PDB file of C-alpha atoms in Angstrom:
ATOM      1  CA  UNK A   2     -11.631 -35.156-107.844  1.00  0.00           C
ATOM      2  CA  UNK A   3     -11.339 -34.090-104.088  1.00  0.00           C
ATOM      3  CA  UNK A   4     -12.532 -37.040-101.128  1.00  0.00           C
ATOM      4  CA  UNK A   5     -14.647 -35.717 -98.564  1.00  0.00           C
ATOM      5  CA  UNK A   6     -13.701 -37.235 -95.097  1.00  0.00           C
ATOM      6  CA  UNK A   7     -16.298 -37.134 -92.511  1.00  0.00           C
ATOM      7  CA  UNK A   8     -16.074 -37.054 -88.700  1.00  0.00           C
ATOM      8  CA  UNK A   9     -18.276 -37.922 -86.340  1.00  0.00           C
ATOM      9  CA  UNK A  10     -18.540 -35.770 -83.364  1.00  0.00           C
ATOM     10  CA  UNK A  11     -20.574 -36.634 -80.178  1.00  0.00           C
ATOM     11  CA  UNK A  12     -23.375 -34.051 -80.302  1.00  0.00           C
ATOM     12  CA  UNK A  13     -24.238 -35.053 -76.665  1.00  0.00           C
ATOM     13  CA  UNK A  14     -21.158 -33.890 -75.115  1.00  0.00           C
ATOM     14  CA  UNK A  15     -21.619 -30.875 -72.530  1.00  0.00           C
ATOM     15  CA  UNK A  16     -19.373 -28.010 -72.621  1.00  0.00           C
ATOM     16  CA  UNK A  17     -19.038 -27.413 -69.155  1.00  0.00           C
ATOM     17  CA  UNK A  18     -17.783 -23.929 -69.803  1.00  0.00           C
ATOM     18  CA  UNK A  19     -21.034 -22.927 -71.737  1.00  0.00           C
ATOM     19  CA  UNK A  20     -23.428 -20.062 -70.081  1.00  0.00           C
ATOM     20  CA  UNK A  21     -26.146 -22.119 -69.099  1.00  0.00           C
ATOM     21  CA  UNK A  22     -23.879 -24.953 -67.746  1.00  0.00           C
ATOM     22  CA  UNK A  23     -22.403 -21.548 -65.715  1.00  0.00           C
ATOM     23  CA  UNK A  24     -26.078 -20.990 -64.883  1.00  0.00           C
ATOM     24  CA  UNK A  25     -27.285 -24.384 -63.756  1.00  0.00           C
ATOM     25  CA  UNK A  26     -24.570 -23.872 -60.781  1.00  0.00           C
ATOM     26  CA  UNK A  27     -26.735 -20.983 -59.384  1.00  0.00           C
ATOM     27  CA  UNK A  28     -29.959 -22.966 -59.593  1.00  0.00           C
ATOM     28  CA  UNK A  29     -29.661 -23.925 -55.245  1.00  0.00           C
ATOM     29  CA  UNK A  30     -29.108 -20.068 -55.120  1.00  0.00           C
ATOM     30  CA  UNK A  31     -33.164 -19.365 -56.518  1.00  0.00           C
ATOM     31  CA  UNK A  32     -35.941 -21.303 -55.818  1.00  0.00           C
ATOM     32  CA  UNK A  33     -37.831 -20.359 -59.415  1.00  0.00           C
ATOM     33  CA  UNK A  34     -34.621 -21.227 -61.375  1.00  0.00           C
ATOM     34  CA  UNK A  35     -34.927 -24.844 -59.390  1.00  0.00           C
ATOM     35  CA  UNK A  36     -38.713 -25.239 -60.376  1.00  0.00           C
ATOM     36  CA  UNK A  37     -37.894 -24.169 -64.030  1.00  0.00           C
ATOM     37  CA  UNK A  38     -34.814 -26.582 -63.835  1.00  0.00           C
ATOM     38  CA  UNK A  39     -37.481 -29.576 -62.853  1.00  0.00           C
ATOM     39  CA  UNK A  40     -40.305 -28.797 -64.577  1.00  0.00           C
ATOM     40  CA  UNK A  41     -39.216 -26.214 -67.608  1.00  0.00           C
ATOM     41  CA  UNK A  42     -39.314 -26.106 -71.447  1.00  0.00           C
ATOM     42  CA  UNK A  43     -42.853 -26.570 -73.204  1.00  0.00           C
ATOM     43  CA  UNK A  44     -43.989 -30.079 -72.609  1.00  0.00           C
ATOM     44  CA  UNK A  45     -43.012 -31.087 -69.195  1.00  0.00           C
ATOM     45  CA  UNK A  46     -46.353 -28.806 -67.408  1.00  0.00           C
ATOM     46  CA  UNK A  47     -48.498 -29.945 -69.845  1.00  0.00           C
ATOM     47  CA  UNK A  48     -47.353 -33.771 -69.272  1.00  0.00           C
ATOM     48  CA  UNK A  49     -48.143 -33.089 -65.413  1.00  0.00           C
ATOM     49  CA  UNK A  50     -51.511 -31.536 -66.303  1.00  0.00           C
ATOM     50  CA  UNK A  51     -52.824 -34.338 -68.226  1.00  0.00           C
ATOM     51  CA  UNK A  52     -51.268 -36.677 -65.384  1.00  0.00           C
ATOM     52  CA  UNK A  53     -53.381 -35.011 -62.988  1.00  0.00           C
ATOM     53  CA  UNK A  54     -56.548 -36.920 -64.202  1.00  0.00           C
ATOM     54  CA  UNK A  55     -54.807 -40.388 -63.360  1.00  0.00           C
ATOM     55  CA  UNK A  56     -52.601 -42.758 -64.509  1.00  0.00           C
ATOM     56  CA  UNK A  57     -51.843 -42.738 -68.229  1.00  0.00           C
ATOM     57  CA  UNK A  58     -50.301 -45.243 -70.975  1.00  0.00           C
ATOM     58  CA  UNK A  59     -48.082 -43.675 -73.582  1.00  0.00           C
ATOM     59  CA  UNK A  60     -50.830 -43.411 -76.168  1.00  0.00           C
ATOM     60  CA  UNK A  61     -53.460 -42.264 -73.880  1.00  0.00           C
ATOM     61  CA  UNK A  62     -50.750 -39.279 -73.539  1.00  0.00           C
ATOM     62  CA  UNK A  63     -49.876 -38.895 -77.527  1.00  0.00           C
ATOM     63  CA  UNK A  64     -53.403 -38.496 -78.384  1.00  0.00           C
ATOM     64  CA  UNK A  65     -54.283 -35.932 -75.250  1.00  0.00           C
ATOM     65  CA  UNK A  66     -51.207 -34.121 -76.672  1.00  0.00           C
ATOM     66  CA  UNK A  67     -51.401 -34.660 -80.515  1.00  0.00           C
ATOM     67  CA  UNK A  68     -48.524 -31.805 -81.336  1.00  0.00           C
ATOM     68  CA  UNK A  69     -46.101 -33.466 -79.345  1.00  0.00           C
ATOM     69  CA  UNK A  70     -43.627 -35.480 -81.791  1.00  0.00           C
ATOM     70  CA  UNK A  71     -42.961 -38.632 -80.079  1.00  0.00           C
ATOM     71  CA  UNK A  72     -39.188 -38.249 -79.552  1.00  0.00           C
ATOM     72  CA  UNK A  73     -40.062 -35.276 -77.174  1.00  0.00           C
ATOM     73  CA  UNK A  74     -42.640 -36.736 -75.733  1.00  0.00           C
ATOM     74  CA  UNK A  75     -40.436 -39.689 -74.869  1.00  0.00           C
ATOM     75  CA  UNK A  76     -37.752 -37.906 -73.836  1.00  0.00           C
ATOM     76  CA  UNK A  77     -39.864 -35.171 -71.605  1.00  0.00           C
ATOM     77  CA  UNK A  78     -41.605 -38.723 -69.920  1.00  0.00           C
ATOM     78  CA  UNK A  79     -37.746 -39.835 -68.777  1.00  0.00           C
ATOM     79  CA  UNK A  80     -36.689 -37.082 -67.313  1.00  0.00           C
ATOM     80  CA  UNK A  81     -39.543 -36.281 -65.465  1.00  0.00           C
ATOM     81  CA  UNK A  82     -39.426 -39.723 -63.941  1.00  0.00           C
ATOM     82  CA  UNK A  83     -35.641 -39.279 -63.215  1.00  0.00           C
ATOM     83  CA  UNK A  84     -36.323 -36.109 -61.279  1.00  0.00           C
ATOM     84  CA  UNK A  85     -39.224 -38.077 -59.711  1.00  0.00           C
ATOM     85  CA  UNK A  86     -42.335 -36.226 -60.841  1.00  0.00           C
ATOM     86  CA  UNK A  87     -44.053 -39.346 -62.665  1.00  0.00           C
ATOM     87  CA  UNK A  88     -44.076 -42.965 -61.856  1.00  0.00           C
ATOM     88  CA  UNK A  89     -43.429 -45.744 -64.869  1.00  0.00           C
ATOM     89  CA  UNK A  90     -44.618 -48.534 -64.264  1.00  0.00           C
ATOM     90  CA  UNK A  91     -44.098 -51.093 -66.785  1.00  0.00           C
ATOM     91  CA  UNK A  92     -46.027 -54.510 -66.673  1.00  0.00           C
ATOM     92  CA  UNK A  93     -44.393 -57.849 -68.360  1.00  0.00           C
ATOM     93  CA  UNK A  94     -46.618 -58.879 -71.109  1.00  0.00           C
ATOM     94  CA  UNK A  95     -46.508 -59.140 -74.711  1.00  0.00           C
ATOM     95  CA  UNK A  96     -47.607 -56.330 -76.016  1.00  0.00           C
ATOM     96  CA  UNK A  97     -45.663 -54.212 -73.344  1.00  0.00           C
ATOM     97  CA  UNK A  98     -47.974 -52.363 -70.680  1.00  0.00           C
ATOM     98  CA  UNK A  99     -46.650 -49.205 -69.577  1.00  0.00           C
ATOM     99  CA  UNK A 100     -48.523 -46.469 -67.551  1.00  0.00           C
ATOM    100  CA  UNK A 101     -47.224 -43.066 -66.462  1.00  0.00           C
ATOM    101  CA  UNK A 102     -48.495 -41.459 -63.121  1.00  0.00           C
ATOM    102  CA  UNK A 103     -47.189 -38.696 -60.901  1.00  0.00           C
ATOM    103  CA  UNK A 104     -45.839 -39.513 -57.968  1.00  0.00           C
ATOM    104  CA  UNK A 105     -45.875 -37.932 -54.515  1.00  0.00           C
ATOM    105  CA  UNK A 106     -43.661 -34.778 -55.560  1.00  0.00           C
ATOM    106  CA  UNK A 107     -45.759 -34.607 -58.992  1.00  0.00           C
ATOM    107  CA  UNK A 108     -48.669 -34.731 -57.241  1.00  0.00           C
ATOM    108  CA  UNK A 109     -47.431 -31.644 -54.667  1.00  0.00           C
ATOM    109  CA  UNK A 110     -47.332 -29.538 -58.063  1.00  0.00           C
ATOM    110  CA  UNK A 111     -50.560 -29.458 -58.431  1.00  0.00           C
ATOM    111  CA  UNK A 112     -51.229 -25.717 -57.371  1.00  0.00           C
ATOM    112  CA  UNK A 113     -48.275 -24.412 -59.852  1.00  0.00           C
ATOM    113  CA  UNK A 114     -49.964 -25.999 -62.601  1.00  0.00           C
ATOM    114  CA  UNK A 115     -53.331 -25.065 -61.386  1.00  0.00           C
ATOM    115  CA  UNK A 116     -52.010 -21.702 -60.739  1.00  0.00           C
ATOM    116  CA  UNK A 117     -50.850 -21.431 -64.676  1.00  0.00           C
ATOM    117  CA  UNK A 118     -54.212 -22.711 -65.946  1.00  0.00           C
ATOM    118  CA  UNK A 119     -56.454 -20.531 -64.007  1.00  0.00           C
ATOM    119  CA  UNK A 120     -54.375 -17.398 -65.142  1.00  0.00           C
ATOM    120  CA  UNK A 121     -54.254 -19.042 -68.191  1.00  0.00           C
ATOM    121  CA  UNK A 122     -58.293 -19.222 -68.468  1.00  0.00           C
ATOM    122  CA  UNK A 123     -58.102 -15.146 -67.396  1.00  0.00           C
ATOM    123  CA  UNK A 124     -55.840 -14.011 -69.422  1.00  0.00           C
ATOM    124  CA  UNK A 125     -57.769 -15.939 -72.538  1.00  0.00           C
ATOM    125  CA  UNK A 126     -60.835 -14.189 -71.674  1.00  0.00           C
ATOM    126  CA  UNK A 127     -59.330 -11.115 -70.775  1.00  0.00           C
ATOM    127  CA  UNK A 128     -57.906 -10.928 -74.410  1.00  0.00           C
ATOM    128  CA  UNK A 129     -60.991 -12.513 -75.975  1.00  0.00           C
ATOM    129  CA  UNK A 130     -59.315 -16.148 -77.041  1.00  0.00           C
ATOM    130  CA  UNK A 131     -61.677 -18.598 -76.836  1.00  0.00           C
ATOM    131  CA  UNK A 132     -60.372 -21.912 -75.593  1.00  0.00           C
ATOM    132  CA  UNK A 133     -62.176 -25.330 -76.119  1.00  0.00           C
ATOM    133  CA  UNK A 134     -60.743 -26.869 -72.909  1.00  0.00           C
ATOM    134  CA  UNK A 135     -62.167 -24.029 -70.687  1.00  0.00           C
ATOM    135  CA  UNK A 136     -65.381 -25.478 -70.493  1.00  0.00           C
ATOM    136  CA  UNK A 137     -63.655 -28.715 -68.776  1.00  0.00           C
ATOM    137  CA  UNK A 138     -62.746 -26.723 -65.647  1.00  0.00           C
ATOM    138  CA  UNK A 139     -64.461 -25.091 -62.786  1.00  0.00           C
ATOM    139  CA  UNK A 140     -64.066 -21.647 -62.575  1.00  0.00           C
ATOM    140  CA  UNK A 141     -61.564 -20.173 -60.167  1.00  0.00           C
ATOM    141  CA  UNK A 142     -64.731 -18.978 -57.950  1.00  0.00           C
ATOM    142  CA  UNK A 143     -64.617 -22.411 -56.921  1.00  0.00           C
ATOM    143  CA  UNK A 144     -62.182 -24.562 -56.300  1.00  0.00           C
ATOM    144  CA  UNK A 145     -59.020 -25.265 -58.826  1.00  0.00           C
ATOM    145  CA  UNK A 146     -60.026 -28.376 -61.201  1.00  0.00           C
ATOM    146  CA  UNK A 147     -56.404 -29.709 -60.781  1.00  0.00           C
ATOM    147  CA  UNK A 148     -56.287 -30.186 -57.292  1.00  0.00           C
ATOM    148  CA  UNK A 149     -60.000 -31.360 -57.619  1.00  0.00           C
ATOM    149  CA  UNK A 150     -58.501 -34.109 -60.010  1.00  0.00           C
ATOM    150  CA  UNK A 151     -55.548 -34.490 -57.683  1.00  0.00           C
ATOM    151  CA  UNK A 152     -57.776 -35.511 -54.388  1.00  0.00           C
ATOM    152  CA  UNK A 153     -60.121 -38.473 -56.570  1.00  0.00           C
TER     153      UNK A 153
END
C-alpha cells in the first residue's frame, strides 16, 4: 500500500517572471492599459455603475448584482477601495454597518462608464437585444444618466 504525501504550496505567490507581471511594468507607458489596470475584469465597472446612484451597503450591492458570487464581489469591493475608487465606511454597531461609495476619483469615472452604457444601449438596439434596464436611462439625446446620478 503506497502513502500519499501532500504539500501545500502558496497559490498566492507571484511569479514575477510571468507575462503579465512583464506587462504590468509597461502599464505608466499607456494610459488605457492604466485604466484597465484600475478598473478591469468583469465586476469592477459594474460595481462603479451601481455606485453611481449613492452610497450602498454590501447587500444593497449583492442583490443589484445577483450573479456576482460573494467572494468576488468582496474581493472586487477591496481593491477598488485600495486603488481609491470607493469609500468604506464602516460604522461600530452590532450588527456591523458598512456602506460603499465612490470617492472623488470614482466619481471622475463617471463619463467612461457612461460612455460604455450608452454604446452599450446602441449597440443592444442596433442588434435587436432588448434590455430591461434601458428603460431606467435617458437617452443619449439628452444628457448621460450616470453623470445625471453623479451631480444629485
Amino acid at each position: 500500500m503506497q502513502v500519499l504525501t501532500l504539500k501545500y504550496v502558496d497559490m498566492t505567490a507571484i511569479k514575477e517572471s510571468s507575462t503579465i507581471q512583464e506587462n504590468k511594468k509597461t502599464v505608466q507607458d499607456c494610459p488605457v492599459m492604466y485604466v484597465m489596470e484600475r478598473i478591469g475584469g468583469f465586476w469592477k465597472p459594474i460595481i462603479l455603475f451601481n455606485l453611481s446612484t449613492g452610497e450602498k451597503r454590501y447587500s444593497e450591492l449583492k442583490r443589484a448584482i445577483p450573479a456576482v458570487t460573494e467572494k468576488m464581489l468582496i474581493q472586487h469591493l477591496k481593491q477598488l477601495e485600495v486603488d481609491g475608487l470607493i469609500i468604506r465606511k464602516a460604522k461600530p454597531v452590532v450588527p456591523p454597518h458598512v456602506t460603499y461609495k465612490l470617492s472623488e476619483a470614482g466619481n471622475e469615472l463617471a463619463p467612461v462608464i457612461d460612455a460604455m452604457a450608452a454604446w452599450a444601449f446602441q449597440d443592444m438596439e442596433r442588434n435587436d437585444i432588448k434590455c430591461a434596464e434601458a428603460n431606467k436611462y435617458i437617452t443619449n439625446q439628452d444628457q448621460n444618466a450616470f453623470s445625471q446620478n453623479l451631480k444629485k
